[in-house]
mmCIF file of C-alpha atoms in Angstrom:
data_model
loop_
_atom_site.group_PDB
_atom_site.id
_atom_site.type_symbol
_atom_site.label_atom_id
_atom_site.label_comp_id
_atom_site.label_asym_id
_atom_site.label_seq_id
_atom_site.Cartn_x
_atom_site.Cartn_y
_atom_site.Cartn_z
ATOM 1 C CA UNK A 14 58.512 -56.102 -7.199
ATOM 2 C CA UNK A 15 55.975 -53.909 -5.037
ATOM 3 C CA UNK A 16 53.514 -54.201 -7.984
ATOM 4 C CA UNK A 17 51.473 -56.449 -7.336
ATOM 5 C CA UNK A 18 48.934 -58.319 -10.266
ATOM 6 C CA UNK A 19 45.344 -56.849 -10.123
ATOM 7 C CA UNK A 20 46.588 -53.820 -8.403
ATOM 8 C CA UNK A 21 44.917 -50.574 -9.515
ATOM 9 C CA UNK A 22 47.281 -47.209 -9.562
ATOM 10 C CA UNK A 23 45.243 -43.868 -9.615
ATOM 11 C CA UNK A 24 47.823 -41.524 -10.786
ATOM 12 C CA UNK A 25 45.175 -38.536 -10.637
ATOM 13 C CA UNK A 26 47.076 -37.382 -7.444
ATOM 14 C CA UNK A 27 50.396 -36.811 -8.786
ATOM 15 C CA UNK A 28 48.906 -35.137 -11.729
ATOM 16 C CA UNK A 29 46.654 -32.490 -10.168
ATOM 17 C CA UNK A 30 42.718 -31.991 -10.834
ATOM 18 C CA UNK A 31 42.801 -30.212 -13.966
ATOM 19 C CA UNK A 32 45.229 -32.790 -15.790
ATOM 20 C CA UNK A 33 44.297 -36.129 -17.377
ATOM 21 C CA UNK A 34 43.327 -38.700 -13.999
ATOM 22 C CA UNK A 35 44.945 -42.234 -14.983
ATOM 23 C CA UNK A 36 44.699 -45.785 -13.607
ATOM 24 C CA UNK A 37 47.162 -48.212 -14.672
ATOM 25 C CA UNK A 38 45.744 -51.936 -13.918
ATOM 26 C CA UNK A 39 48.815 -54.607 -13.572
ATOM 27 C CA UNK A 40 48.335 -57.943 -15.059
ATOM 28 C CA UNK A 41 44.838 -57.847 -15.831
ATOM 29 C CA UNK A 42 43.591 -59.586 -18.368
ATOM 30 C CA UNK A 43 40.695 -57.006 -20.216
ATOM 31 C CA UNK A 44 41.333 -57.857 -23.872
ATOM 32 C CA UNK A 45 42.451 -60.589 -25.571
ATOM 33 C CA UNK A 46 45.282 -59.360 -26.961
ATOM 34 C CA UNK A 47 46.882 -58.108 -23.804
ATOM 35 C CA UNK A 48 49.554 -60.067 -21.897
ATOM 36 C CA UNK A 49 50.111 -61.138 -18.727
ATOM 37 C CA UNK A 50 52.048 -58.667 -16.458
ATOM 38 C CA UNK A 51 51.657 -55.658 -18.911
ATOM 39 C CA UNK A 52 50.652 -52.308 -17.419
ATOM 40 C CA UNK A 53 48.091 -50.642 -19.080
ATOM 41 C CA UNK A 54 47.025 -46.993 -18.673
ATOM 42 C CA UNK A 55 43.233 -45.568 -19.301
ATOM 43 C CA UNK A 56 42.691 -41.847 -19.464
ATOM 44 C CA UNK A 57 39.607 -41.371 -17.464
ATOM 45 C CA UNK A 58 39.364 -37.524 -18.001
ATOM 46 C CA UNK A 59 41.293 -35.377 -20.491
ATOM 47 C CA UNK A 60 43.227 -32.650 -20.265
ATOM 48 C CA UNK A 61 42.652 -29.639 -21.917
ATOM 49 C CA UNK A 62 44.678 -26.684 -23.227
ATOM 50 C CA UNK A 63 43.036 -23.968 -21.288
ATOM 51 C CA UNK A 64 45.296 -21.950 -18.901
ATOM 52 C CA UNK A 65 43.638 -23.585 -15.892
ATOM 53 C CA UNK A 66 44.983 -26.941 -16.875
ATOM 54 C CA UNK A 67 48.335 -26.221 -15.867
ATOM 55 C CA UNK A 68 48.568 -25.100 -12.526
ATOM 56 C CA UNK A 69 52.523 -24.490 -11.753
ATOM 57 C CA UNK A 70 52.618 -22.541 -14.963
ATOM 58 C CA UNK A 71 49.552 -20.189 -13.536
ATOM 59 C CA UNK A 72 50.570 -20.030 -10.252
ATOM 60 C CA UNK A 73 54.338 -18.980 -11.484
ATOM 61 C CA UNK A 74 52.698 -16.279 -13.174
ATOM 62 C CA UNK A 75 50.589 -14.976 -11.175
ATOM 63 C CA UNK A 76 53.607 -14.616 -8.803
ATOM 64 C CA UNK A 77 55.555 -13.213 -11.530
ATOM 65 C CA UNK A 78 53.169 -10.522 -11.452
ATOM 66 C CA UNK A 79 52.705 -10.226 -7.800
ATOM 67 C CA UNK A 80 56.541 -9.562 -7.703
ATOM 68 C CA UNK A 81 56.660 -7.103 -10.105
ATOM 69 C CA UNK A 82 58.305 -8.998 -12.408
ATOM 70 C CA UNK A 83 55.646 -9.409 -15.053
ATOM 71 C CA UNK A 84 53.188 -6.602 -15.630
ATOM 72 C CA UNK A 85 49.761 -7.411 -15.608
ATOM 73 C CA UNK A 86 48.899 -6.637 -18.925
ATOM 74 C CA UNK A 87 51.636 -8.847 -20.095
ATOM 75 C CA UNK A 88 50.398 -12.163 -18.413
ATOM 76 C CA UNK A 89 47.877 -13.229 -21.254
ATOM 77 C CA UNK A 90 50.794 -12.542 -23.957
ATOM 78 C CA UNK A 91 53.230 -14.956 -21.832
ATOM 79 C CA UNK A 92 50.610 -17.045 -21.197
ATOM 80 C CA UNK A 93 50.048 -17.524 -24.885
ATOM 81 C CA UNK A 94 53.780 -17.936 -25.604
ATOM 82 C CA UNK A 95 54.600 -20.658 -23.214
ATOM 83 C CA UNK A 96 51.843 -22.302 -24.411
ATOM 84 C CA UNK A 97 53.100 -21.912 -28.255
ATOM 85 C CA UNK A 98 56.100 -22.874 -27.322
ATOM 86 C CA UNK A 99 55.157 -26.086 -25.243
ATOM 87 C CA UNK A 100 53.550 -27.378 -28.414
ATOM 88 C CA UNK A 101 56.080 -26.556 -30.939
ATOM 89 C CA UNK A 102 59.161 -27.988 -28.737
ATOM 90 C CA UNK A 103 57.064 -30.665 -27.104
ATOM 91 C CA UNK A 104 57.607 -29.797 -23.375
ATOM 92 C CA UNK A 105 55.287 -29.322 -20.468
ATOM 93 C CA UNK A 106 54.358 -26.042 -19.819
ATOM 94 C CA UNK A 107 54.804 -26.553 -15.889
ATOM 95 C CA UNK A 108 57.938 -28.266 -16.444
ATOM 96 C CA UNK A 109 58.963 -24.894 -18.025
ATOM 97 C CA UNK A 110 57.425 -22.826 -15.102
ATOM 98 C CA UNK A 111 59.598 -24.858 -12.800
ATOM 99 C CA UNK A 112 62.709 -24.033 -14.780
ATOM 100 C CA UNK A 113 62.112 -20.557 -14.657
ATOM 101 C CA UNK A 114 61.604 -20.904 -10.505
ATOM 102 C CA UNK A 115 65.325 -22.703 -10.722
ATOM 103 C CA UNK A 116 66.965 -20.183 -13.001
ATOM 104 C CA UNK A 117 64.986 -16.929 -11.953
ATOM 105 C CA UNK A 118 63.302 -17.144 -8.866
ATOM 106 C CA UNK A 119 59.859 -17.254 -11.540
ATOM 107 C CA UNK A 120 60.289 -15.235 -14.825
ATOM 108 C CA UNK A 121 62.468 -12.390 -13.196
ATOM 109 C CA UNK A 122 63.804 -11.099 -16.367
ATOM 110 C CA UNK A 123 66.907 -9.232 -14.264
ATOM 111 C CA UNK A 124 67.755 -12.538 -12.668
ATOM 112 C CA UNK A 125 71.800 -12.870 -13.345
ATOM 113 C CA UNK A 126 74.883 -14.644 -11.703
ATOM 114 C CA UNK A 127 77.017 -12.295 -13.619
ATOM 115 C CA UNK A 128 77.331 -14.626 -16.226
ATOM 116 C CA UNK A 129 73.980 -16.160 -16.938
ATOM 117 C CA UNK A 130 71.073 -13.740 -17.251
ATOM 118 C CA UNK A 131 67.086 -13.306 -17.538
ATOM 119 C CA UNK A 132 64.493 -15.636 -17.275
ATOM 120 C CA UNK A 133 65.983 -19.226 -18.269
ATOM 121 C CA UNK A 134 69.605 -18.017 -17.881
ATOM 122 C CA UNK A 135 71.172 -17.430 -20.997
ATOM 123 C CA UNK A 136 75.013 -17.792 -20.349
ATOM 124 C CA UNK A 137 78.098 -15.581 -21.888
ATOM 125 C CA UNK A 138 80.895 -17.308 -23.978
ATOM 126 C CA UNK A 139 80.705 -18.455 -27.123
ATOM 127 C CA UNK A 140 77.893 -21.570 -27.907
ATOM 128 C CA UNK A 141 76.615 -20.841 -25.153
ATOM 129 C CA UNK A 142 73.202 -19.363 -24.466
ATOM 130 C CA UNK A 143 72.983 -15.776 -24.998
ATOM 131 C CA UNK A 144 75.222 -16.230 -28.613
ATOM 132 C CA UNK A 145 72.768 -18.653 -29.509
ATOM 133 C CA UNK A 146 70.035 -15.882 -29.405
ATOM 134 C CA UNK A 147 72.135 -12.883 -30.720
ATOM 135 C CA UNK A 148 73.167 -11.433 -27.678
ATOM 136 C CA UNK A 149 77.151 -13.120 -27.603
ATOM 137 C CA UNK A 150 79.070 -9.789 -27.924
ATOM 138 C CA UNK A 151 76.393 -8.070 -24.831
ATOM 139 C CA UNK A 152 74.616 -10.677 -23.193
ATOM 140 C CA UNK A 153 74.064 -8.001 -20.056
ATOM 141 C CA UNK A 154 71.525 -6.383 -22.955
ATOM 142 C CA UNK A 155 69.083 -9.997 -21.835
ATOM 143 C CA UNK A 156 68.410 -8.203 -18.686
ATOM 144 C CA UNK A 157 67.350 -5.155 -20.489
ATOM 145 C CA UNK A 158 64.516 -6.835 -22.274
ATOM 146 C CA UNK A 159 61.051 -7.657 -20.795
ATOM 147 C CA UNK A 160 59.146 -10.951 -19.959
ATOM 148 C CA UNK A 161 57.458 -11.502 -23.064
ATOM 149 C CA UNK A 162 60.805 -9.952 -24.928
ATOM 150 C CA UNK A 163 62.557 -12.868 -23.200
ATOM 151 C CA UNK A 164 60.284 -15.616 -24.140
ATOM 152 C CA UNK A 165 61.120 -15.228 -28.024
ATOM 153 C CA UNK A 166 64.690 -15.502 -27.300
ATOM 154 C CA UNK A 167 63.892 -19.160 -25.299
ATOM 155 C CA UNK A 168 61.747 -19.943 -28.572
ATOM 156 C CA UNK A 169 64.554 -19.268 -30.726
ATOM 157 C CA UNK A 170 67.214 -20.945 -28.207
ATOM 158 C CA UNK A 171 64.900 -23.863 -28.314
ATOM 159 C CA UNK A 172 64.780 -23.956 -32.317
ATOM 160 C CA UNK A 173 68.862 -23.672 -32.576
ATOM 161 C CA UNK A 174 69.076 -26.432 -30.056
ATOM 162 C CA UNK A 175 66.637 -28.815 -31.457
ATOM 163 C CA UNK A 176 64.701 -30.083 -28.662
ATOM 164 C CA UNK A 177 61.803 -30.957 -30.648
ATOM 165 C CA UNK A 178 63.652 -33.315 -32.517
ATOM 166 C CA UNK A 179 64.430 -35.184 -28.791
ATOM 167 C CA UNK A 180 61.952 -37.007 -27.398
ATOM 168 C CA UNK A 181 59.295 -34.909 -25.661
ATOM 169 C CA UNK A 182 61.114 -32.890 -22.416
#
């Protein structure tokens, strides 16, 4: 009810400068075929799938590497991996940066609660996390492993789980 017909949304905001700028017009009439009250969105720039395009996943980096949790010379190989992974499992590759700043503090792979460990958290116990990726009888060994090291284990926690087969994260 604060939508008003005619009313033009820029959504460009919201999605940052490198990402796809949308308006959504309500209620206009452009084709023939549309209906009245329908929203309708128009990509007015697209996206595209270099690093640079998604910001909180470069900036979550970068800070990964400023606090030593990421070397350097690692960043283009997790770069790559996220990225991999964001179009195998259908997620967004900032959505996944944010994650890791909830679970890790940013892709610290010694992050732990004493029972949840490394970048995403793998948890102990049985179907949980760290069983899930082979690491059920030591799951201490996650904190062990690198960045990039961890990453493989999220790509194979996110094939056991199925979350491509959800709708996109």
């Amino acid at each position: 009810d604060l939508i008003h017909p005619g009313q033009v949304i820029d959504f460009a905001p919201i999605m940052g400068r490198k990402h796809a700028a949308a308006v959504a017009t309500v209620g206009s009439s452009e084709t023939p075929s549309s209906r009245p009250g329908a929203i309708r969105t128009h990509a007015v720039a697209e996206a595209t799938e270099s690093e640079s395009s998604h910001r909180v996943l470069e900036r979550t980096l970068e800070r990964a590497v400023a606090k030593g949790y990421l070397p350097k010379a690692d960043l283009p190989e997790a770069r790559r991996r996220i990225l991999d992974m964001a179009k195998e499992h259908r997620f967004m590759p900032d959505d996944f940066a944010r994650v890791a700043l909830i679970e890790s503090d940013g892709f610290n792979p010694k992050a732990t609660n004493g029972n949840c460990h490394g970048v995403i958290q793998f948890c102990d116990g049985p179907d949980r996390g760290a069983a899930s990726v082979g690491f059920g009888a030591e799951p201490k060994k996650i904190l062990s492993m690198s960045v990039v090291d961890q990453l493989e284990l999220v790509d194979k926690y996110f094939g056991d789980t199925q979350l491509k087969s959800y709708m996109p994260a």
